[in-house]
Short mmCIF file of C-alpha atoms in Angstrom, two decimals:
data_model
loop_
_atom_site.label_atom_id
_atom_site.label_comp_id
_atom_site.label_asym_id
_atom_site.label_seq_id
_atom_site.Cartn_x
_atom_site.Cartn_y
_atom_site.Cartn_z
CA ALA A 1 84.62 76.43 69.06
CA ALA A 2 84.36 79.92 70.51
CA ARG A 3 87.05 79.11 73.06
CA ALA A 4 89.36 77.73 70.37
CA HIS A 5 88.76 80.88 68.32
CA ARG A 6 89.67 83.11 71.30
CA GLU A 7 92.82 81.09 72.00
CA GLY A 8 93.81 81.29 68.35
CA MET A 9 93.28 85.05 68.35
CA ALA A 10 95.39 85.39 71.50
CA GLU A 11 98.22 83.43 69.90
CA ARG A 12 98.09 85.59 66.76
CA VAL A 13 98.10 88.79 68.82
CA ALA A 14 101.06 87.54 70.87
CA GLY A 15 102.89 86.60 67.69
CA LEU A 16 102.20 90.02 66.19
CA ALA A 17 103.47 91.74 69.36
CA GLY A 18 106.65 89.68 69.17
CA THR A 19 107.12 90.62 65.51
CA ILE A 20 106.67 94.31 66.33
CA ALA A 21 109.19 94.00 69.15
CA VAL A 22 111.77 92.48 66.81
CA VAL A 23 111.22 95.26 64.25
CA THR A 24 111.46 98.03 66.85
CA GLY A 25 114.40 96.41 68.64
CA ARG A 26 112.64 96.48 72.00
CA ARG A 27 113.47 93.92 74.65
CA LEU A 28 111.90 93.04 78.01
CA LEU A 29 112.91 91.15 81.14
CA ARG A 30 110.76 90.47 84.18
CA VAL A 31 112.75 89.79 87.35
CA ALA A 32 111.58 88.46 90.74
CA LEU A 33 113.68 89.60 93.71
CA LEU A 34 113.74 86.94 96.42
CA GLY A 35 115.48 86.51 99.75
CA LEU A 36 115.26 86.41 103.51
CA THR A 37 113.86 89.37 105.39
CA ASN A 38 116.36 92.23 105.60
CA SER A 39 118.64 90.76 102.94
CA GLY A 40 118.61 94.09 101.11
CA LYS A 41 116.13 93.40 98.31
CA SER A 42 114.47 96.80 98.46
CA THR A 43 117.80 98.65 98.69
CA LEU A 44 119.07 96.71 95.68
CA CYS A 45 115.85 97.40 93.79
CA ASN A 46 116.28 101.14 94.37
CA ALA A 47 119.97 100.98 93.39
CA LEU A 48 119.18 99.22 90.10
CA VAL A 49 116.45 101.73 89.21
CA GLY A 50 118.45 104.77 90.35
CA GLU A 51 115.86 106.24 92.70
CA GLU A 52 113.84 105.27 95.77
CA VAL A 53 110.77 103.45 94.52
CA THR A 54 110.32 100.87 97.26
CA ILE A 55 110.49 101.19 101.02
CA ALA A 56 113.87 100.20 102.49
CA THR A 57 114.39 100.37 106.25
CA ALA A 58 116.31 98.51 108.93
CA LYS A 59 113.05 97.06 110.22
CA ARG A 60 112.00 93.62 109.06
CA HIS A 61 109.04 92.99 106.76
CA THR A 62 108.56 96.61 105.68
CA THR A 63 107.75 95.36 102.17
CA ARG A 64 104.24 93.93 102.56
CA THR A 65 103.05 93.58 98.97
CA ARG A 66 104.59 93.21 95.56
CA VAL A 67 106.13 96.44 94.29
CA ARG A 68 107.22 96.69 90.67
CA ALA A 69 110.15 98.91 89.78
CA ILE A 70 111.20 99.68 86.22
CA PHE A 71 114.35 100.82 84.48
CA VAL A 72 115.17 101.29 80.80
CA ASP A 73 118.56 100.82 79.18
CA GLY A 74 118.50 101.71 75.50
CA GLY A 75 115.78 99.59 73.93
CA THR A 76 115.55 97.26 76.93
CA GLN A 77 113.05 97.52 79.76
CA VAL A 78 113.62 95.58 82.98
CA VAL A 79 110.69 95.14 85.40
CA LEU A 80 111.75 94.20 88.93
CA THR A 81 109.21 92.75 91.34
CA ASP A 82 110.33 93.41 94.92
CA THR A 83 108.68 90.67 96.95
CA PRO A 84 108.13 90.60 100.72
CA GLY A 85 110.68 88.59 102.68
CA VAL A 86 108.97 85.23 102.69
CA LEU A 87 111.99 83.00 103.29
CA GLU A 88 111.71 83.10 107.08
CA LEU A 89 114.42 81.79 109.39
CA ASP A 90 114.54 83.50 112.76
CA SER A 91 112.10 83.52 115.65
CA GLU A 92 111.68 87.31 115.55
CA SER A 93 110.12 87.15 112.09
CA ARG A 94 107.76 84.37 113.15
CA ARG A 95 106.77 86.23 116.34
CA GLU A 96 105.93 89.39 114.42
CA ARG A 97 103.70 87.47 112.02
CA SER A 98 101.86 85.59 114.77
CA ARG A 99 101.39 88.84 116.75
CA ASN A 100 99.99 90.80 113.81
CA PRO A 101 98.53 88.36 111.26
CA GLY A 102 96.45 91.02 109.54
CA ALA A 103 99.49 93.20 108.90
CA PHE A 104 101.14 90.39 106.93
CA LYS A 105 98.11 89.39 104.88
CA GLY A 106 99.10 88.91 101.23
CA ILE A 107 102.77 88.14 101.88
CA LYS A 108 102.33 84.37 101.60
CA ASN A 109 101.50 84.27 97.88
CA ALA A 110 103.53 87.26 96.72
CA ALA A 111 106.77 85.43 95.89
CA PRO A 112 105.22 82.42 94.06
CA ASP A 113 103.11 84.82 91.99
CA ALA A 114 106.19 86.89 91.11
CA LEU A 115 108.10 83.75 90.14
CA MET A 116 105.38 82.64 87.74
CA GLU A 117 105.55 85.85 85.74
CA SER A 118 109.34 86.33 85.74
CA ARG A 119 112.00 85.03 83.37
CA LEU A 120 114.85 85.59 85.82
CA HIS A 121 114.91 85.01 89.57
CA LEU A 122 117.33 87.23 91.47
CA LEU A 123 118.13 85.77 94.88
CA VAL A 124 119.51 88.37 97.31
CA VAL A 125 121.53 87.04 100.26
CA ASP A 126 122.97 88.86 103.28
CA ALA A 127 126.63 87.83 103.49
CA SER A 128 127.28 89.86 106.64
CA ALA A 129 125.13 87.78 109.02
CA THR A 130 127.10 85.83 111.63
CA ASP A 131 125.16 82.70 110.67
CA SER A 132 125.40 83.40 106.94
CA LEU A 133 126.17 79.78 105.96
CA GLU A 134 123.17 78.46 107.92
CA ARG A 135 121.03 81.12 106.30
CA ALA A 136 122.42 80.14 102.89
CA GLU A 137 121.31 76.54 103.34
CA HIS A 138 117.86 77.60 104.53
CA THR A 139 117.57 80.03 101.61
CA GLY A 140 118.44 77.29 99.15
CA ARG A 141 115.81 74.94 100.53
CA GLU A 142 113.17 77.66 100.51
CA LEU A 143 114.10 78.67 96.97
CA SER A 144 113.58 75.10 95.81
CA ARG A 145 110.19 75.04 97.57
CA LEU A 146 109.09 78.32 95.98
CA LEU A 147 110.13 77.20 92.51
CA ALA A 148 108.05 74.06 92.93
CA LEU A 149 105.05 76.08 94.14
CA ALA A 150 105.29 78.57 91.30
CA ALA A 151 105.59 76.10 88.44
CA PRO A 152 106.19 72.49 89.45
CA ASP A 153 106.67 71.25 85.89
CA ASN A 154 108.93 73.82 84.27
CA ALA A 155 110.12 76.51 86.71
CA ARG A 156 113.70 75.32 86.70
CA ALA A 157 113.83 74.94 82.92
CA THR A 158 112.38 78.28 81.82
CA ALA A 159 113.90 80.86 84.18
CA GLU A 160 117.47 81.69 85.09
CA VAL A 161 118.48 82.01 88.73
CA VAL A 162 121.11 84.61 89.61
CA PHE A 163 122.64 85.00 93.09
CA ALA A 164 123.39 88.47 94.44
CA ILE A 165 125.58 88.03 97.53
CA ASN A 166 124.85 91.34 99.23
CA LYS A 167 126.39 93.49 101.99
CA MET A 168 129.91 92.46 101.01
CA ASP A 169 131.14 95.86 102.27
CA ARG A 170 130.67 94.44 105.79
CA VAL A 171 132.49 91.16 105.13
CA LYS A 172 136.20 90.97 105.99
CA ARG A 173 136.84 87.29 105.34
CA ALA A 174 138.03 86.23 101.88
CA GLY A 175 135.99 83.73 99.88
CA GLY A 176 132.79 84.35 101.83
CA ALA A 177 130.63 84.95 98.76
CA GLU A 178 131.80 81.74 97.09
CA ARG A 179 131.07 79.61 100.14
CA ILE A 180 127.59 81.12 100.52
CA ALA A 181 126.80 80.57 96.84
CA GLU A 182 127.94 76.94 97.06
CA ARG A 183 125.74 76.26 100.10
CA ILE A 184 122.67 77.78 98.42
CA ALA A 185 123.23 75.87 95.18
CA ALA A 186 123.69 72.56 97.01
CA ALA A 187 120.57 73.05 99.14
CA ALA A 188 118.45 74.18 96.17
CA GLN A 189 119.91 71.51 93.88
CA LEU A 190 120.46 73.95 91.06
CA ARG A 191 123.30 75.74 89.33
CA PRO A 192 123.00 79.55 89.22
CA ALA A 193 123.39 81.28 85.88
CA ALA A 194 125.65 83.84 87.56
CA VAL A 195 126.88 84.92 91.01
CA PHE A 196 127.57 88.57 91.89
CA SER A 197 129.28 89.95 94.98
CA ILE A 198 127.65 93.30 95.65
CA SER A 199 126.83 96.01 98.13
CA ALA A 200 123.46 97.53 97.31
CA LEU A 201 124.15 100.28 99.86
CA THR A 202 127.50 101.46 98.43
CA GLY A 203 126.81 100.45 94.83
CA ASP A 204 129.74 98.07 94.50
CA GLY A 205 128.98 95.42 91.89
CA VAL A 206 125.55 96.87 91.07
CA PRO A 207 126.44 98.19 87.56
CA GLU A 208 127.73 94.75 86.56
CA LEU A 209 124.58 93.08 87.87
CA ARG A 210 122.43 95.65 86.09
CA GLN A 211 124.19 94.94 82.80
CA ARG A 212 123.66 91.21 83.27
CA LEU A 213 119.93 91.79 83.61
CA VAL A 214 119.86 93.89 80.46
CA GLN A 215 121.67 91.17 78.54
CA ALA A 216 119.15 88.56 79.70
CA ALA A 217 116.19 90.41 78.15
CA THR A 218 114.43 88.94 75.11
CA PRO A 219 112.59 90.60 72.19
CA ALA A 220 109.19 91.74 73.41
CA GLU A 221 107.07 94.85 73.68
CA TRP A 222 107.61 96.79 76.88
CA ALA A 223 105.27 96.15 79.79
CA TYR A 224 105.07 99.92 80.40
CA ALA A 225 104.97 102.32 77.45
CA ASP A 226 106.44 105.35 79.22
CA PRO A 227 110.28 105.11 79.25
CA ASN A 228 110.39 107.46 82.25
CA GLN A 229 108.08 105.37 84.44
CA ARG A 230 109.94 103.93 87.42
CA THR A 231 107.20 102.08 89.31
CA ASP A 232 103.70 100.74 88.87
CA GLN A 233 102.57 102.73 91.92
CA THR A 234 100.66 105.98 91.57
CA LEU A 235 102.13 109.17 93.03
CA GLY A 236 99.61 108.94 95.84
CA GLU A 237 100.68 105.39 96.67
CA ARG A 238 104.34 106.40 96.58
CA ALA A 239 103.61 109.29 98.92
CA LEU A 240 102.02 106.97 101.46
CA GLU A 241 104.99 104.59 101.14
CA ILE A 242 107.37 107.48 101.85
CA LEU A 243 105.42 108.31 104.98
CA ARG A 244 105.40 104.67 106.08
CA ALA A 245 109.16 104.47 105.55
CA GLU A 246 109.75 107.53 107.73
CA VAL A 247 107.54 106.09 110.47
CA HIS A 248 109.78 103.03 110.51
CA HIS A 249 112.98 105.07 110.24
CA VAL A 250 112.08 107.27 113.20
CA LEU A 251 110.64 104.63 115.53
CA HIS A 252 112.37 101.46 114.30
CA ARG A 253 112.20 98.83 117.07
CA GLN A 254 109.80 100.82 119.25
CA LEU A 255 106.99 100.58 116.73
CA PRO A 256 105.02 97.37 116.14
CA TYR A 257 103.84 96.44 112.67
CA SER A 258 100.23 97.15 113.56
CA VAL A 259 100.41 100.88 112.77
CA ARG A 260 97.84 101.78 110.12
CA GLN A 261 97.35 104.70 107.78
CA GLU A 262 93.72 105.81 107.86
CA ASP A 263 91.43 108.63 106.75
CA VAL A 264 93.66 109.67 103.85
CA CYS A 265 92.44 112.93 102.37
CA TRP A 266 94.04 114.78 99.43
CA SER A 267 93.13 118.34 98.48
CA GLU A 268 94.63 121.38 96.79
CA ASP A 269 95.01 124.88 98.22
CA ALA A 270 93.18 127.16 95.77
CA GLU A 271 95.41 130.16 96.51
CA SER A 272 98.92 128.68 96.68
CA GLY A 273 98.37 125.57 94.55
CA ALA A 274 99.97 123.47 97.26
CA LEU A 275 98.89 119.88 97.76
CA GLU A 276 97.39 119.12 101.15
CA LEU A 277 97.59 115.64 102.64
CA ASP A 278 95.62 114.97 105.80
CA LEU A 279 96.28 111.53 107.19
CA GLY A 280 95.64 109.58 110.36
CA LEU A 281 97.92 107.01 111.99
CA SER A 282 96.19 104.56 114.30
CA MET A 283 97.45 102.09 116.90
CA PRO A 284 95.61 99.33 118.79
CA GLN A 285 97.21 99.99 122.19
CA TYR A 286 97.31 103.27 124.11
CA SER A 287 100.93 102.74 125.20
CA GLU A 288 101.94 102.39 121.55
CA LEU A 289 99.92 105.45 120.63
CA VAL A 290 101.85 107.51 123.19
CA VAL A 291 105.15 106.48 121.60
CA LEU A 292 103.84 107.34 118.14
CA ARG A 293 102.61 110.76 119.26
CA SER A 294 105.99 111.59 120.81
CA ALA A 295 107.67 111.03 117.43
CA LEU A 296 105.09 112.75 115.24
CA GLY A 297 107.13 115.94 114.83
CA SER A 298 110.20 114.04 113.63
CA ILE A 299 108.11 111.98 111.22
CA HIS A 300 106.50 115.12 109.81
CA SER A 301 109.76 117.02 109.31
CA ALA A 302 111.39 114.03 107.58
CA THR A 303 108.44 113.29 105.32
CA GLN A 304 107.31 116.70 104.07
CA PRO A 305 110.42 117.63 102.00
CA LYS A 306 110.42 114.20 100.35
CA LEU A 307 106.79 114.64 99.34
CA ALA A 308 107.58 118.06 97.91
CA SER A 309 110.38 116.50 95.86
CA LEU A 310 108.10 113.70 94.66
CA PHE A 311 105.31 116.01 93.49
CA GLU A 312 107.65 118.87 92.49
CA ARG A 313 105.44 121.34 94.32
CA GLN A 314 104.70 122.47 97.86
CA VAL A 315 103.03 119.85 100.04
CA LYS A 316 101.27 120.63 103.30
CA LEU A 317 101.24 117.51 105.46
CA LYS A 318 98.87 117.17 108.40
CA LEU A 319 99.23 114.12 110.64
CA HIS A 320 96.95 113.05 113.45
CA THR A 321 96.77 109.93 115.58
CA LYS A 322 94.02 107.87 117.10
CA LEU A 323 93.38 104.68 119.03
CA ARG A 324 91.56 102.00 117.07
CA SER A 325 89.56 98.98 118.09
CA ASN A 326 91.09 95.53 117.70
CA ARG A 327 87.77 94.04 116.70
CA GLY A 328 87.88 92.51 113.25
CA PHE A 329 91.65 92.79 112.98
#
């Protein structure tokens, strides 16, 4: 009886929230961004929001956990969940995961979880790859698998799937986007609600895609009350993501995924009011630590002005490195 009462109360509260949303004119859409590693999901996420809220680098698997980005258009709020690249294809991705299993912990369930809570699935595909049609077929099969994992009974019926054929600025051949979309749809055995040819990097096609997302929203109270909020991350978390992005930007292929941020310490200078961030970067191998130390100056100079912009105040960044034990990793 108590359980039935709680369920009844939950239904009444949900109904009341929906009524309030209709009266206020507010609308909400939750979107899951899916795709192969390096398909441009994070770059597209940032382009849709209008600022850098998720790490986007040329290195694979830099998104390790779900990151939610938010934008508001009039009375509509769109919440984008940028998932890690879980639709693996190439041997490099598999090697990196087997070499550093701890670094990829949490990736496996991120996409199915995002699918379960979203009403629209945005599949991002790299059209510029030389094997783009093979990748399209693989992506379609993996999309079908993820939909079944997320909600085997009703995933296909309750959520739209939209294809974003990305990196079209690098494609010279005509009709490439159409062929890729056809291969994905055939492999996934579904019909997309819409297909967009875009370049997340240059912005081509992004406004049209953004408008399509806004139109897909339904009456509901916003997930985040503040219309100026752009991510579910705290400023501190965003600061550490900025640093991690610069580590990858500077070192790129030289740096393995096993780099860790440790001993994070925030403080405030009493005299100047500046924020002080003292942070350690650790590596499991001495040879890797040497490479990291050689690039520390470049990482520092690239990161500090971005942190100052984020916090809108002076930031004093102190970086140090150390060798860590592999035990327990």
